[in-house]
Coordinates of N, CA and C in Angstrom, one line a residue:
M243 N 10.5 9.1 -6.6 CA 9.4 8.7 -5.3 C 8.6 10.2 -4.4
E244 N 7.8 9.6 -4.1 CA 6.3 10.7 -4.2 C 6.6 10.8 -2.7
V245 N 6.6 11.8 -2.3 CA 6.5 11.4 -0.4 C 5.2 12.9 0.2
C246 N 4.5 11.4 0.6 CA 3.8 12.4 1.1 C 3.5 13.0 2.9
I247 N 3.3 14.4 2.9 CA 3.4 14.8 3.9 C 2.4 16.0 4.5
D248 N 2.6 15.7 5.4 CA 1.9 16.8 6.0 C 2.0 17.7 7.2
S249 N 3.8 18.6 6.9 CA 4.2 19.7 7.5 C 4.8 20.2 6.9
L250 N 5.2 21.3 7.2 CA 6.1 22.2 6.1 C 7.4 21.9 6.4
D251 N 8.0 21.5 7.7 CA 9.2 20.8 7.8 C 9.5 19.2 6.4
S252 N 8.4 18.5 6.6 CA 8.4 17.3 6.4 C 8.3 17.7 4.6
A253 N 7.8 19.2 4.2 CA 8.2 19.5 1.8 C 9.7 19.2 2.2
Q254 N 9.8 20.6 3.5 CA 11.5 21.3 2.3 C 12.4 19.3 2.6
N255 N 12.4 18.8 3.8 CA 13.0 17.7 3.7 C 13.0 16.7 2.7
A256 N 11.8 16.7 2.0 CA 11.5 16.0 0.9 C 12.0 15.9 0.0
E257 N 12.0 17.4 -0.2 CA 13.2 17.7 -1.9 C 14.2 17.9 -1.1
K258 N 14.6 18.7 -0.2 CA 16.1 18.7 -0.1 C 16.8 16.8 -0.3
G259 N 15.8 15.9 0.4 CA 16.0 14.2 0.2 C 16.0 13.5 -1.1
G260 N 15.3 14.8 -2.5 CA 15.4 13.8 -3.4 C 13.9 13.5 -4.8
A261 N 13.1 13.9 -3.6 CA 12.0 13.3 -4.0 C 11.2 14.8 -5.0
I262 N 10.7 13.6 -5.9 CA 10.4 14.5 -7.0 C 8.7 15.8 -7.0
R263 N 7.9 14.6 -6.1 CA 6.8 15.9 -5.3 C 7.0 15.4 -4.5
V264 N 5.7 15.9 -3.8 CA 4.9 15.6 -2.5 C 3.6 16.3 -2.7
E265 N 2.9 14.8 -1.4 CA 1.7 14.8 -1.6 C 1.0 15.2 -0.1
L266 N 0.6 16.4 -0.4 CA 0.7 17.2 0.7 C -1.2 16.7 1.0
C267 N -0.7 16.3 3.2 CA -1.9 16.0 3.0 C -2.4 17.0 4.4
A268 N -3.3 17.0 5.4 CA -3.8 17.2 6.6 C -4.1 15.3 6.9
N269 N -3.9 15.6 8.5 CA -4.0 14.5 9.2 C -4.0 13.3 8.8
L270 N -2.6 13.4 9.1 CA -1.9 11.7 8.4 C -2.8 10.6 9.3
L271 N -2.5 10.9 10.2 CA -3.5 9.7 11.5 C -4.6 9.2 11.1
E272 N -5.8 9.3 10.0 CA -6.1 9.6 9.6 C -6.0 8.9 8.4
G273 N -5.0 8.5 7.4 CA -5.2 8.5 6.5 C -4.9 9.5 5.7
G274 N -4.7 10.5 5.5 CA -4.9 12.0 5.5 C -6.1 12.8 4.7
T275 N -6.1 14.1 5.2 CA -7.2 14.7 4.4 C -7.3 15.9 4.2
T276 N -8.1 16.7 3.2 CA -7.3 18.4 2.5 C -7.1 19.0 3.3
P277 N -5.5 19.7 3.2 CA -5.3 20.7 3.7 C -5.6 22.1 3.4
S278 N -5.2 22.8 4.5 CA -5.7 24.4 4.1 C -4.9 24.8 3.1
V279 N -5.6 25.6 2.2 CA -4.8 26.9 1.1 C -3.8 27.3 1.5
G280 N -3.5 27.7 3.3 CA -2.8 28.8 3.8 C -1.5 28.1 3.7
M281 N -1.5 26.8 3.8 CA -0.6 25.1 4.2 C 0.2 25.1 2.7
L282 N -0.7 25.5 1.4 CA -0.2 25.1 0.8 C 0.9 26.3 -0.3
R283 N 0.1 27.4 0.0 CA 0.8 28.6 -0.3 C 2.0 28.9 0.3
V284 N 2.3 28.9 1.3 CA 3.6 29.2 2.4 C 4.8 27.6 2.1
I285 N 4.0 26.4 1.7 CA 5.1 25.3 0.7 C 5.4 25.3 -0.5
K286 N 3.9 26.2 -1.6 CA 4.7 26.6 -3.1 C 5.4 27.7 -2.9
K287 N 5.9 28.4 -2.3 CA 6.8 29.7 -2.0 C 8.3 29.1 -1.8
L288 N 8.1 27.8 -1.1 CA 9.9 27.0 -0.6 C 10.0 26.5 -1.4
L289 N 9.0 25.5 -2.2 CA 9.3 24.0 -2.8 C 9.8 24.0 -4.2
S290 N 10.7 23.4 -4.7 CA 10.9 24.0 -6.2 C 9.7 22.9 -7.1
I291 N 9.6 21.3 -6.1 CA 9.3 20.2 -6.9 C 7.2 20.4 -6.9
P292 N 6.8 19.6 -7.2 CA 5.0 19.9 -7.9 C 4.9 19.6 -6.5
V293 N 3.8 20.3 -6.0 CA 2.9 19.9 -4.6 C 1.5 19.3 -5.8
F294 N 1.4 18.1 -5.0 CA 0.3 17.1 -5.2 C -1.3 18.1 -4.0
V295 N -1.8 17.8 -3.7 CA -3.0 18.1 -3.0 C -3.7 17.0 -2.6
M296 N -4.3 16.5 -1.5 CA -5.4 15.1 -1.2 C -6.4 16.2 -1.3
I297 N -7.6 15.7 -1.9 CA -9.0 16.3 -1.8 C -9.8 15.1 -1.0
R298 N -10.2 15.5 0.5 CA -10.6 13.9 0.7 C -11.1 15.1 2.4
P299 N -12.7 15.4 2.1 CA -13.3 16.2 2.9 C -13.4 15.5 4.5
R300 N -13.4 14.4 4.4 CA -13.2 13.4 6.1 C -12.4 12.4 6.2
G301 N -12.3 12.1 7.2 CA -11.6 10.3 7.2 C -12.7 9.4 7.0
G302 N -12.1 7.7 7.0 CA -13.3 7.5 7.1 C -13.4 6.9 6.0
D303 N -15.0 6.2 5.6 CA -15.1 5.8 3.5 C -15.0 6.8 3.1
F304 N -15.2 6.1 1.6 CA -14.8 6.4 0.5 C -15.5 6.8 0.3
C305 N -17.0 7.2 0.4 CA -18.2 7.2 -0.3 C -18.2 8.0 0.1
Y306 N -19.5 9.8 -1.2 CA -19.1 10.7 0.1 C -21.0 11.0 -0.4
S307 N -21.5 11.9 -0.2 CA -22.8 12.5 -0.4 C -22.3 13.8 -1.3
S308 N -23.6 14.4 -1.5 CA -23.9 14.9 -2.8 C -23.0 16.4 -2.1
S309 N -23.5 16.6 -0.7 CA -23.1 17.8 0.1 C -21.4 18.1 0.5
E310 N -20.8 16.8 0.4 CA -19.6 16.3 0.4 C -18.7 16.5 -0.6
L311 N -19.2 16.1 -1.5 CA -18.5 16.0 -2.9 C -18.8 17.6 -3.0
E312 N -19.2 18.5 -2.8 CA -19.4 19.8 -3.2 C -18.3 20.7 -2.5
I313 N -17.9 19.5 -1.1 CA -17.0 20.3 -0.1 C -15.9 20.4 -0.8
M314 N -15.7 19.2 -2.1 CA -14.0 19.1 -2.6 C -14.4 19.2 -3.7
K315 N -15.5 19.9 -4.2 CA -14.9 20.8 -5.3 C -14.8 22.2 -5.7
E316 N -16.0 22.6 -4.5 CA -15.1 24.1 -3.9 C -13.5 24.0 -3.4
D317 N -12.6 23.1 -2.7 CA -11.4 23.1 -2.3 C -10.5 22.8 -3.5
I318 N -11.3 21.6 -4.5 CA -10.7 22.0 -5.6 C -10.0 23.6 -6.4
R319 N -11.4 23.8 -6.3 CA -11.3 25.0 -7.0 C -10.0 26.0 -6.0
S320 N -10.2 26.3 -4.8 CA -9.1 27.7 -4.3 C -7.9 27.0 -3.8
L321 N -7.4 25.9 -3.8 CA -6.3 25.1 -4.0 C -5.6 25.4 -5.4
K322 N -6.4 25.0 -6.8 CA -5.6 25.0 -7.6 C -5.4 26.9 -8.4
E323 N -6.5 27.3 -7.6 CA -5.9 28.9 -7.9 C -4.5 29.1 -6.8
A324 N -4.7 28.5 -5.6 CA -3.9 28.7 -4.9 C -1.8 28.1 -5.0
G325 N -2.2 27.4 -6.7 CA -1.1 26.9 -7.0 C -0.4 25.1 -6.9
A326 N -1.4 24.8 -6.3 CA -2.0 23.3 -6.6 C -1.2 22.8 -7.9
N327 N -0.1 21.7 -8.0 CA 0.2 21.3 -9.8 C -0.8 19.9 -10.1
G328 N -1.0 19.3 -8.7 CA -2.4 18.5 -8.9 C -2.7 18.1 -8.2
F329 N -4.3 17.0 -8.1 CA -4.3 16.4 -7.0 C -4.6 15.2 -7.0
V330 N -5.3 14.2 -6.0 CA -5.4 13.2 -5.1 C -6.6 12.7 -4.2
F331 N -7.2 12.2 -4.9 CA -8.8 12.0 -4.5 C -9.1 10.6 -5.0
G332 N -10.0 9.9 -4.5 CA -10.5 8.5 -4.7 C -12.0 8.8 -4.1
L333 N -13.5 8.3 -4.9 CA -14.4 7.7 -4.5 C -15.0 6.4 -4.5
L334 N -16.2 5.4 -3.9 CA -16.4 5.0 -4.1 C -17.8 4.8 -3.5
T335 N -18.5 3.7 -4.5 CA -19.8 3.5 -4.3 C -20.2 3.4 -3.0
N336 N -21.1 3.2 -2.2 CA -21.6 1.9 -1.6 C -21.9 0.5 -1.6
D337 N -22.2 0.6 -2.6 CA -21.5 -1.5 -3.2 C -19.7 -1.4 -3.8
G338 N -19.1 -0.9 -3.2 CA -17.6 -0.9 -3.1 C -16.9 -0.9 -5.0
T339 N -17.3 -0.5 -5.8 CA -17.0 0.1 -7.1 C -16.6 1.6 -7.4
V340 N -16.1 2.4 -8.0 CA -15.2 3.2 -8.5 C -16.7 3.9 -8.9
D341 N -16.7 5.5 -8.4 CA -18.0 5.9 -8.5 C -17.5 6.8 -9.4
E342 N -17.7 6.8 -10.5 CA -17.4 6.4 -12.1 C -17.8 8.0 -12.2
Q343 N -19.3 8.8 -12.1 CA -19.7 10.1 -12.3 C -19.4 10.7 -11.2
K344 N -19.4 10.3 -9.8 CA -18.6 11.9 -9.4 C -17.0 11.9 -9.6
S345 N -16.2 10.8 -9.9 CA -14.9 10.7 -10.1 C -14.3 12.0 -11.7
A346 N -15.9 12.0 -12.3 CA -15.7 12.6 -13.8 C -15.6 14.1 -13.3
E347 N -17.0 14.2 -12.5 CA -17.0 15.8 -11.7 C -15.6 16.2 -11.2
L348 N -15.0 15.3 -10.7 CA -13.9 16.5 -10.1 C -13.0 16.2 -11.2
L349 N -12.9 15.5 -11.7 CA -11.8 15.2 -13.1 C -11.7 16.8 -13.7
E350 N -13.0 16.9 -14.0 CA -13.3 17.9 -15.0 C -12.7 19.2 -14.3
L351 N -13.1 19.4 -12.6 CA -12.3 20.8 -12.0 C -11.1 20.7 -12.0
C352 N -10.6 19.5 -11.9 CA -9.0 20.0 -11.9 C -8.3 20.4 -13.7
F353 N -8.8 19.9 -13.9 CA -9.0 19.9 -15.8 C -7.9 20.7 -16.1
P354 N -7.0 21.4 -16.5 CA -5.6 20.2 -17.2 C -5.0 19.9 -16.2
L355 N -4.6 20.3 -14.9 CA -3.6 19.5 -14.0 C -4.0 17.8 -13.7
P356 N -2.4 16.8 -13.6 CA -2.9 15.2 -13.2 C -4.1 15.4 -11.5
A357 N -4.2 14.0 -12.0 CA -5.2 13.9 -11.1 C -4.8 12.1 -10.7
T358 N -4.5 11.8 -9.0 CA -4.3 10.2 -8.6 C -5.3 10.1 -7.9
F359 N -5.5 8.4 -8.1 CA -6.9 8.2 -7.5 C -5.7 7.6 -6.5
H360 N -6.2 7.7 -5.1 CA -5.6 7.0 -4.0 C -6.2 5.8 -3.4
R361 N -5.7 5.7 -2.6 CA -5.2 3.6 -2.0 C -7.3 3.9 -1.7
A362 N -7.5 4.2 -2.1 CA -9.6 3.9 -1.9 C -9.8 2.8 -2.7
I363 N -8.8 2.8 -3.7 CA -9.4 0.8 -5.2 C -8.8 0.3 -4.1
D364 N -7.4 -0.1 -3.1 CA -7.6 -0.9 -2.0 C -8.9 -1.5 -1.3
M365 N -10.1 -0.3 -1.4 CA -11.2 -0.9 -0.5 C -12.7 -1.3 -1.6
S366 N -11.8 -0.7 -2.6 CA -12.9 -1.6 -3.3 C -13.7 -2.7 -3.9
R367 N -14.3 -3.1 -4.3 CA -14.9 -4.6 -4.8 C -13.5 -5.4 -5.3
N368 N -13.1 -5.4 -6.2 CA -12.3 -5.7 -7.7 C -11.2 -4.5 -7.6
L369 N -9.7 -5.3 -7.9 CA -9.2 -4.5 -8.6 C -9.0 -3.9 -9.6
S370 N -8.9 -5.1 -10.5 CA -8.7 -5.3 -12.1 C -10.0 -4.4 -12.8
D371 N -11.0 -4.4 -12.6 CA -12.2 -3.7 -12.4 C -11.8 -2.3 -11.9
S372 N -11.6 -2.0 -11.3 CA -11.6 -0.4 -10.4 C -10.6 0.2 -11.2
L373 N -9.3 -0.9 -11.1 CA -8.1 -0.1 -12.5 C -8.9 0.2 -13.9
T374 N -9.9 -0.3 -14.3 CA -10.2 -0.6 -15.8 C -10.7 0.9 -15.9
K375 N -11.5 0.8 -14.5 CA -12.6 2.7 -15.1 C -11.3 3.6 -14.4
V376 N -10.3 3.4 -13.7 CA -9.9 4.4 -13.1 C -9.2 5.1 -14.7
I377 N -8.4 4.0 -14.9 CA -7.7 4.3 -17.1 C -8.6 5.0 -17.4
N378 N -10.0 4.2 -17.9 CA -11.5 4.8 -18.9 C -11.9 6.8 -18.1
L379 N -11.6 6.9 -16.5 CA -12.2 8.1 -16.3 C -10.6 9.5 -16.7
G380 N -9.6 8.9 -17.1 CA -8.5 9.5 -17.3 C -7.3 10.0 -16.4
F381 N -7.7 9.2 -15.2 CA -6.6 9.6 -13.9 C -5.1 9.2 -14.9
S382 N -4.5 10.5 -14.3 CA -2.6 9.6 -14.7 C -2.0 8.9 -13.5
R383 N -2.6 9.3 -12.6 CA -1.7 7.6 -11.5 C -2.9 7.4 -10.8
V384 N -2.2 5.7 -10.0 CA -3.0 5.1 -9.4 C -1.8 4.4 -8.3
L385 N -2.5 5.6 -7.1 CA -2.2 4.6 -5.9 C -2.3 3.5 -5.0
S386 N -1.9 2.4 -4.6 CA -2.6 1.0 -4.0 C -1.1 0.4 -3.7
S387 N -1.7 -0.6 -2.7 CA -1.1 -1.4 -2.1 C -1.7 -2.8 -2.3
G388 N -1.8 -3.0 -3.8 CA -2.1 -4.0 -4.5 C -3.7 -4.7 -3.6
G389 N -4.0 -4.1 -2.9 CA -5.3 -4.2 -2.0 C -5.1 -4.5 -0.9
C390 N -4.5 -4.6 0.0 CA -4.0 -5.4 1.1 C -2.9 -3.8 2.7
Q391 N -3.1 -4.9 3.0 CA -2.7 -3.6 4.3 C -1.4 -2.8 3.7
T392 N -0.3 -2.9 3.5 CA 1.3 -3.2 2.7 C 0.8 -3.6 1.7
A393 N 2.1 -2.5 0.7 CA 2.6 -3.0 -0.8 C 3.2 -4.3 -0.8
L394 N 3.7 -4.8 0.4 CA 5.1 -5.7 0.0 C 3.8 -7.1 0.1
Q395 N 2.6 -6.7 0.8 CA 1.7 -7.8 1.3 C 1.2 -8.2 -0.3
G396 N 0.8 -6.6 -1.1 CA -0.2 -7.1 -2.3 C 0.7 -7.0 -3.7
V397 N 2.2 -7.2 -3.2 CA 3.1 -6.9 -4.3 C 2.4 -7.9 -5.7
E398 N 2.2 -9.1 -5.4 CA 1.7 -9.8 -6.7 C 0.7 -9.5 -7.2
V399 N -0.3 -9.1 -6.4 CA -1.3 -7.8 -6.8 C -0.8 -6.8 -7.3
L400 N 0.0 -5.5 -7.5 CA 0.5 -5.2 -8.1 C 1.3 -4.5 -9.2
K401 N 1.7 -6.2 -9.1 CA 2.3 -6.5 -10.2 C 2.1 -6.6 -11.3
E402 N 0.4 -7.0 -11.3 CA -0.5 -7.9 -12.3 C -1.7 -6.2 -12.2
M403 N -1.7 -5.5 -11.5 CA -1.8 -3.8 -12.0 C -0.8 -2.6 -13.3
V404 N 0.6 -3.5 -12.5 CA 1.5 -3.0 -14.0 C 1.5 -3.4 -15.1
R405 N 1.2 -4.9 -15.1 CA 1.0 -5.1 -16.6 C -0.6 -4.7 -17.1
Q406 N -1.0 -5.0 -15.9 CA -2.8 -4.5 -16.8 C -2.1 -2.7 -17.1
A407 N -1.9 -2.2 -16.5 CA -1.8 -0.7 -17.3 C -1.1 -0.4 -18.5
E408 N -0.3 -1.1 -18.6 CA 0.2 -1.0 -20.4 C 0.9 0.4 -20.9
G409 N 1.5 1.3 -19.8 CA 1.5 2.3 -20.3 C 0.6 3.4 -20.2
K410 N -1.0 3.0 -19.8 CA -1.9 3.7 -20.2 C -2.6 5.1 -18.6
I411 N -2.1 4.5 -17.4 CA -1.7 5.0 -16.1 C -0.5 4.6 -16.0
I412 N 0.3 5.8 -15.0 CA 1.3 4.8 -13.6 C 0.7 4.7 -12.4
V413 N 1.0 2.8 -12.6 CA 0.8 2.1 -11.1 C 1.7 2.6 -10.3
M414 N 1.4 3.6 -8.7 CA 2.2 4.1 -8.0 C 2.3 2.7 -6.4
P415 N 3.4 2.0 -6.0 CA 3.0 1.3 -5.2 C 3.3 2.3 -3.8
G416 N 2.9 2.4 -2.5 CA 2.9 2.8 -1.4 C 2.1 2.0 -0.4
G417 N 2.4 2.4 0.8 CA 1.6 1.5 2.5 C 2.5 0.9 2.6
G418 N 3.3 1.5 3.8 CA 4.4 0.1 4.6 C 5.2 -0.2 4.1
L419 N 6.0 0.9 3.4 CA 7.2 0.6 2.3 C 8.2 1.4 3.3
T420 N 10.0 -0.2 3.8 CA 10.8 0.5 4.0 C 11.7 0.1 3.1
T421 N 13.4 0.5 4.1 CA 14.1 0.5 3.2 C 14.5 -0.7 3.1
D422 N 14.2 -1.6 3.6 CA 13.9 -2.8 4.2 C 13.5 -4.7 2.6
N423 N 12.1 -3.3 2.6 CA 10.9 -3.9 1.4 C 11.1 -3.5 0.3
L424 N 11.6 -2.3 0.2 CA 11.5 -1.0 -1.4 C 12.4 -2.3 -2.5
A425 N 12.5 -2.8 -2.9 CA 13.5 -3.2 -3.0 C 13.3 -5.0 -4.4
E426 N 12.4 -5.4 -2.8 CA 11.6 -6.7 -3.3 C 10.1 -5.8 -4.2
V427 N 9.8 -5.2 -3.4 CA 8.3 -4.8 -4.7 C 9.1 -4.0 -6.1
L428 N 9.8 -3.4 -5.6 CA 10.0 -2.9 -7.5 C 10.9 -3.9 -7.8
H429 N 11.7 -4.6 -7.3 CA 12.1 -5.9 -8.7 C 10.8 -6.1 -9.0
T430 N 10.0 -6.9 -8.1 CA 8.3 -7.7 -8.2 C 7.8 -7.2 -9.6
T431 N 7.1 -6.1 -8.4 CA 5.4 -5.3 -9.4 C 6.7 -4.7 -10.9
K432 N 7.7 -4.2 -10.9 CA 8.6 -3.1 -12.1 C 8.0 -1.8 -12.5
A433 N 7.8 -1.4 -10.7 CA 6.7 -0.4 -10.8 C 8.2 1.2 -11.2
R434 N 7.6 2.3 -11.5 CA 8.8 3.2 -11.6 C 9.1 3.9 -11.2
E435 N 7.6 4.3 -10.3 CA 7.5 5.6 -8.8 C 6.7 4.6 -7.9
F436 N 7.4 5.0 -6.6 CA 7.0 4.8 -5.8 C 6.4 6.3 -4.1
H437 N 5.6 5.6 -3.5 CA 4.9 6.5 -2.3 C 5.4 5.8 -1.0
G438 N 5.7 7.1 -0.5 CA 6.0 6.5 0.6 C 6.2 8.2 1.8
T439 N 6.3 7.7 2.9 CA 6.1 9.3 4.2 C 7.5 9.3 4.8
A440 N 8.8 8.3 4.6 CA 9.9 8.6 5.0 C 10.1 9.5 6.5
R441 N 9.5 9.6 7.4 CA 9.3 9.6 8.6 C 9.8 9.2 9.7
E442 N 10.2 9.8 10.9 CA 11.3 9.6 12.0 C 10.5 10.4 12.7
P443 N 10.0 9.7 13.9 CA 9.9 10.2 15.4 C 11.3 11.6 15.6
V444 N 10.8 13.4 15.9 CA 10.8 13.9 15.9 C 10.6 14.5 17.7
R445 N 11.5 14.9 18.4 CA 10.8 15.4 19.5 C 10.5 17.0 19.9
S446 N 9.9 17.8 20.2 CA 9.6 19.2 20.4 C 10.7 19.1 22.1
A447 N 10.4 21.1 20.9 CA 11.7 21.8 21.1 C 11.6 22.3 22.7
V448 N 10.4 22.6 23.0 CA 10.0 23.3 24.3 C 10.3 22.4 25.2
T449 N 10.1 23.4 26.6 CA 11.1 23.2 27.3 C 10.3 23.0 29.0
F450 N 8.7 23.2 28.8 CA 8.0 22.5 30.1 C 6.9 21.6 28.8
M451 N 6.5 20.3 29.8 CA 5.4 19.3 28.8 C 4.8 19.1 29.8
K452 N 3.8 19.2 29.5 CA 2.2 18.7 30.4 C 2.3 18.1 29.9
T453 N 2.7 16.3 30.7 CA 2.3 14.8 29.5 C 1.3 14.4 30.4
D454 N 0.6 14.7 31.8 CA -0.7 13.9 32.1 C -2.2 14.6 31.4
I455 N -1.8 15.1 30.5 CA -3.1 15.5 29.2 C -2.5 15.0 27.9
R456 N -3.5 15.2 27.2 CA -3.8 14.6 25.6 C -4.3 15.5 25.0
M457 N -4.3 16.4 23.7 CA -4.8 17.3 23.1 C -6.2 16.4 22.2
G458 N -5.9 15.1 21.4 CA -5.9 14.5 20.6 C -5.7 13.1 21.4
S459 N -7.0 12.1 20.8 CA -6.9 10.7 20.7 C -5.6 10.1 20.3
L460 N -5.6 10.8 19.5 CA -4.7 9.4 17.9 C -3.3 9.6 18.7
A461 N -2.6 10.7 18.7 CA -1.3 11.0 19.1 C -1.2 10.3 20.1
D462 N 0.7 9.7 20.5 CA 1.1 9.7 21.8 C 1.5 10.4 22.3
S463 N 1.7 11.2 22.1 CA 2.2 12.9 22.8 C 2.0 14.0 22.3
E464 N 2.2 15.0 21.8 CA 1.7 16.3 22.3 C 3.6 16.7 21.3
Y465 N 4.0 16.3 22.4 CA 5.9 16.6 22.4 C 6.3 15.9 21.8
I466 N 5.7 14.2 20.5 CA 6.4 13.9 19.6 C 6.2 13.5 18.4
R467 N 6.6 14.7 17.5 CA 5.1 14.4 15.9 C 6.4 13.3 15.1
K468 N 5.7 12.9 14.1 CA 6.5 12.2 12.9 C 7.3 13.3 11.8
V469 N 8.4 13.2 11.6 CA 8.8 14.6 9.8 C 9.5 13.7 8.9
T470 N 9.1 13.7 8.1 CA 10.0 13.6 6.8 C 11.7 13.7 7.3
S471 N 12.4 12.6 6.9 CA 13.8 12.2 7.1 C 14.4 12.4 5.6
S472 N 14.8 13.8 5.1 CA 15.6 13.6 4.1 C 16.9 12.5 3.9
E473 N 17.4 12.7 5.0 CA 18.8 10.9 4.9 C 17.7 10.3 4.2
L474 N 16.3 9.4 5.3 CA 15.8 8.8 4.8 C 15.1 8.4 3.3
V475 N 14.5 9.9 2.9 CA 14.4 9.9 1.1 C 14.9 9.5 0.5
S476 N 16.3 10.5 0.4 CA 17.7 9.8 -0.4 C 17.9 8.6 0.0
S477 N 17.7 7.3 1.4 CA 18.4 6.2 1.3 C 17.1 5.6 0.3
F478 N 15.9 5.8 0.7 CA 15.3 5.6 -0.3 C 15.2 5.1 -1.6
L479 N 15.5 6.3 -2.4 CA 15.9 6.7 -3.7 C 17.1 6.0 -3.9
K480 N 18.3 5.6 -2.9 CA 19.6 4.9 -3.9 C 19.0 3.9 -4.3
I481 N 18.3 2.9 -3.4 CA 18.0 1.3 -3.4 C 16.4 1.7 -4.5
A482 N 16.6 2.7 -4.8 CA 15.6 2.2 -6.3 C 16.2 2.6 -7.4
Y483 N 17.1 3.3 -7.8 CA 18.3 3.6 -8.4 C 18.5 2.1 -8.5
S484 N 19.0 1.5 -7.5 CA 19.4 0.4 -7.5 C 19.1 -0.3 -8.9
C485 N 17.7 -0.5 -7.9 CA 16.6 -1.3 -8.6 C 16.6 -1.3 -10.2
W486 N 16.2 -0.1 -9.6 CA 16.0 0.2 -11.6 C 17.1 0.5 -13.0
S487 N 18.7 0.6 -12.3 CA 19.5 0.3 -13.4 C 20.0 -1.1 -13.4
I488 N 19.5 -1.6 -13.0 CA 19.5 -3.4 -13.2 C 18.6 -3.8 -14.8

């Protein structure tokens, strides 16, 4: 299990629960953006499992300008120097195909570290064609929900993606995975890795709460945040091991 995290608490709980690695992001409310170098350095001091880092300069679509590409390159250089074990990114052209040229430029900077093409593939025009391009570019993994809102909804497409991959790349289902649907997704797709947040709401420890205003338009409350649960990670893994042992 790869756990997507955006905080120190979540990182430590992911490892405690048995995750094989974490994907470090900022701003999960927008699907994840590039985290700070400081966050990576502190997490690397405290974790023994690999930390893959999201490279995404903004929310929104995955078609990036030349200036945004330069930001992504600088982030890779800085985060690589700070100890990243791998990177996660996805780039599309304006017509919905994998941007091979820009992806290749980023992969060259990542080398020799592995890179995952993230769920930008789910927003592409044709998932099978996109997967072929991602494989040929040299990505180690692809994270996908099968072109649907959730991995469960896209389970048949994911099954075909795993078949198409044929050991050339790891297809990692992700998106809306729960302890109720994980077994069906793994049984159907035969995937050997999966991706989730395993988060639960945690109330703030502050005693004074001003609830008539909010600092962020996307947050339900500044006094409730979602944190990865080590117990929930363990529950996911028990289900996965049961599926894989059959």
